[in-house]
Amino acid sequence: MTGKTWAYEDFVEGASLDLGSKDVSAAEIIEFAGEFDPQPMHLDEEAGKASILGGLSASGWHTCAMFMRMLCDAFLLDSTSQGSPGIEHVKWKKPVLAGDRLTGTLTVLAKRQSKSRPQLGLVTMRSELVNQRGESVFELENTGMFLARDAEQGQS
């Protein structure tokens, strides 16, 4: 992990990070649903329109996967991330429809060093995805584990 840009010390409580944007296509919604969540509203435009979702919609799990890709591309792959002990909550607030453009932000809520592993820091974050109309479609709160910079530099 030598040379990673983001280490525990770089996260500042209250700071927000831009996670970029992602266009959601009908083809990817259908592909994901066919593999992992084959409910009709995720596989067929007409079934989606007939549902309360109003159109071909991404599975909530697909939305989570798209969020994870955005997080990785924004900074996680260039960090000292050691994973996460879990997710406090995830909310699918509105349907993500074919043709939507999702934009993400992450806000650092809190941080603390591990008592049992002082080289490891825990960062609590809240993330949100909004669509092109500015409507919040997804919210997630979790804690990430990141090595401290001096601990990371000691590894080769």
Short mmCIF file of C-alpha atoms in Angstrom, two decimals, residues 33-117:
data_model
loop_
_atom_site.label_atom_id
_atom_site.label_comp_id
_atom_site.label_asym_id
_atom_site.label_seq_id
_atom_site.Cartn_x
_atom_site.Cartn_y
_atom_site.Cartn_z
CA ALA A 33 -31.25 -8.11 -12.23
CA GLY A 34 -30.92 -11.18 -14.42
CA GLU A 35 -27.96 -12.32 -12.35
CA PHE A 36 -28.89 -11.21 -8.83
CA ASP A 37 -32.46 -9.86 -8.41
CA PRO A 38 -34.76 -11.14 -11.16
CA GLN A 39 -37.93 -9.37 -10.08
CA PRO A 40 -40.09 -8.19 -13.02
CA MET A 41 -39.70 -4.44 -12.33
CA HIS A 42 -35.92 -4.85 -12.74
CA LEU A 43 -36.14 -6.91 -15.93
CA ASP A 44 -38.90 -5.38 -18.03
CA GLU A 45 -39.90 -1.77 -18.79
CA GLU A 46 -43.63 -2.56 -18.94
CA ALA A 47 -43.53 -4.47 -15.65
CA GLY A 48 -41.66 -1.54 -14.12
CA LYS A 49 -44.27 0.94 -15.38
CA ALA A 50 -47.06 -1.25 -13.97
CA SER A 51 -45.35 -1.29 -10.56
CA ILE A 52 -45.28 1.49 -7.96
CA LEU A 53 -41.73 2.27 -9.16
CA GLY A 54 -42.91 3.89 -12.40
CA GLY A 55 -40.45 2.34 -14.84
CA LEU A 56 -37.57 -0.05 -15.30
CA SER A 57 -35.77 0.36 -11.99
CA ALA A 58 -32.46 -0.74 -10.60
CA SER A 59 -32.53 -3.22 -7.75
CA GLY A 60 -31.60 -1.67 -4.42
CA TRP A 61 -28.66 -4.06 -4.38
CA HIS A 62 -27.62 -2.77 -7.81
CA THR A 63 -27.77 0.76 -6.41
CA CYS A 64 -25.48 -0.37 -3.58
CA ALA A 65 -23.08 -1.87 -6.12
CA MET A 66 -23.05 1.30 -8.23
CA PHE A 67 -22.40 3.34 -5.09
CA MET A 68 -19.49 1.05 -4.15
CA ARG A 69 -17.94 1.54 -7.60
CA MET A 70 -18.28 5.31 -7.28
CA LEU A 71 -16.66 5.17 -3.82
CA CYS A 72 -13.77 3.05 -5.11
CA ASP A 73 -13.17 5.33 -8.10
CA ALA A 74 -13.40 8.52 -6.02
CA PHE A 75 -10.79 7.60 -3.39
CA LEU A 76 -11.06 4.16 -1.81
CA LEU A 77 -8.67 2.42 -4.22
CA ASP A 78 -6.11 5.14 -3.48
CA SER A 79 -6.41 4.75 0.29
CA THR A 80 -5.14 2.64 3.14
CA SER A 81 -8.61 1.09 3.51
CA GLN A 82 -8.74 -2.11 5.51
CA GLY A 83 -12.43 -2.73 4.85
CA SER A 84 -15.42 -2.07 7.04
CA PRO A 85 -16.85 -3.70 10.15
CA GLY A 86 -20.34 -3.15 8.74
CA ILE A 87 -23.07 -0.79 7.65
CA GLU A 88 -25.19 1.06 10.19
CA HIS A 89 -28.01 1.64 7.69
CA VAL A 90 -28.85 1.79 4.02
CA LYS A 91 -31.97 3.42 2.62
CA TRP A 92 -33.34 3.17 -0.89
CA LYS A 93 -35.33 6.39 -0.85
CA LYS A 94 -36.62 6.62 -4.44
CA PRO A 95 -36.43 4.33 -7.45
CA VAL A 96 -33.33 4.54 -9.62
CA LEU A 97 -34.70 4.39 -13.15
CA ALA A 98 -33.11 3.65 -16.50
CA GLY A 99 -31.68 6.93 -17.81
CA ASP A 100 -31.01 8.43 -14.39
CA ARG A 101 -27.73 10.16 -13.65
CA LEU A 102 -26.57 9.56 -10.08
CA THR A 103 -24.24 11.95 -8.28
CA GLY A 104 -22.67 11.03 -4.96
CA THR A 105 -21.30 12.76 -1.90
CA LEU A 106 -19.77 11.43 1.28
CA THR A 107 -19.61 13.33 4.57
CA VAL A 108 -17.24 12.38 7.39
CA LEU A 109 -19.30 12.21 10.58
CA ALA A 110 -16.68 11.08 13.11
CA LYS A 111 -13.29 9.44 13.45
CA ARG A 112 -11.32 7.71 16.17
CA GLN A 113 -8.26 5.56 16.54
CA SER A 114 -8.73 1.93 17.49
CA LYS A 115 -7.84 1.25 21.11
CA SER A 116 -6.67 -2.31 20.39
CA ARG A 117 -4.87 -1.45 17.12
#
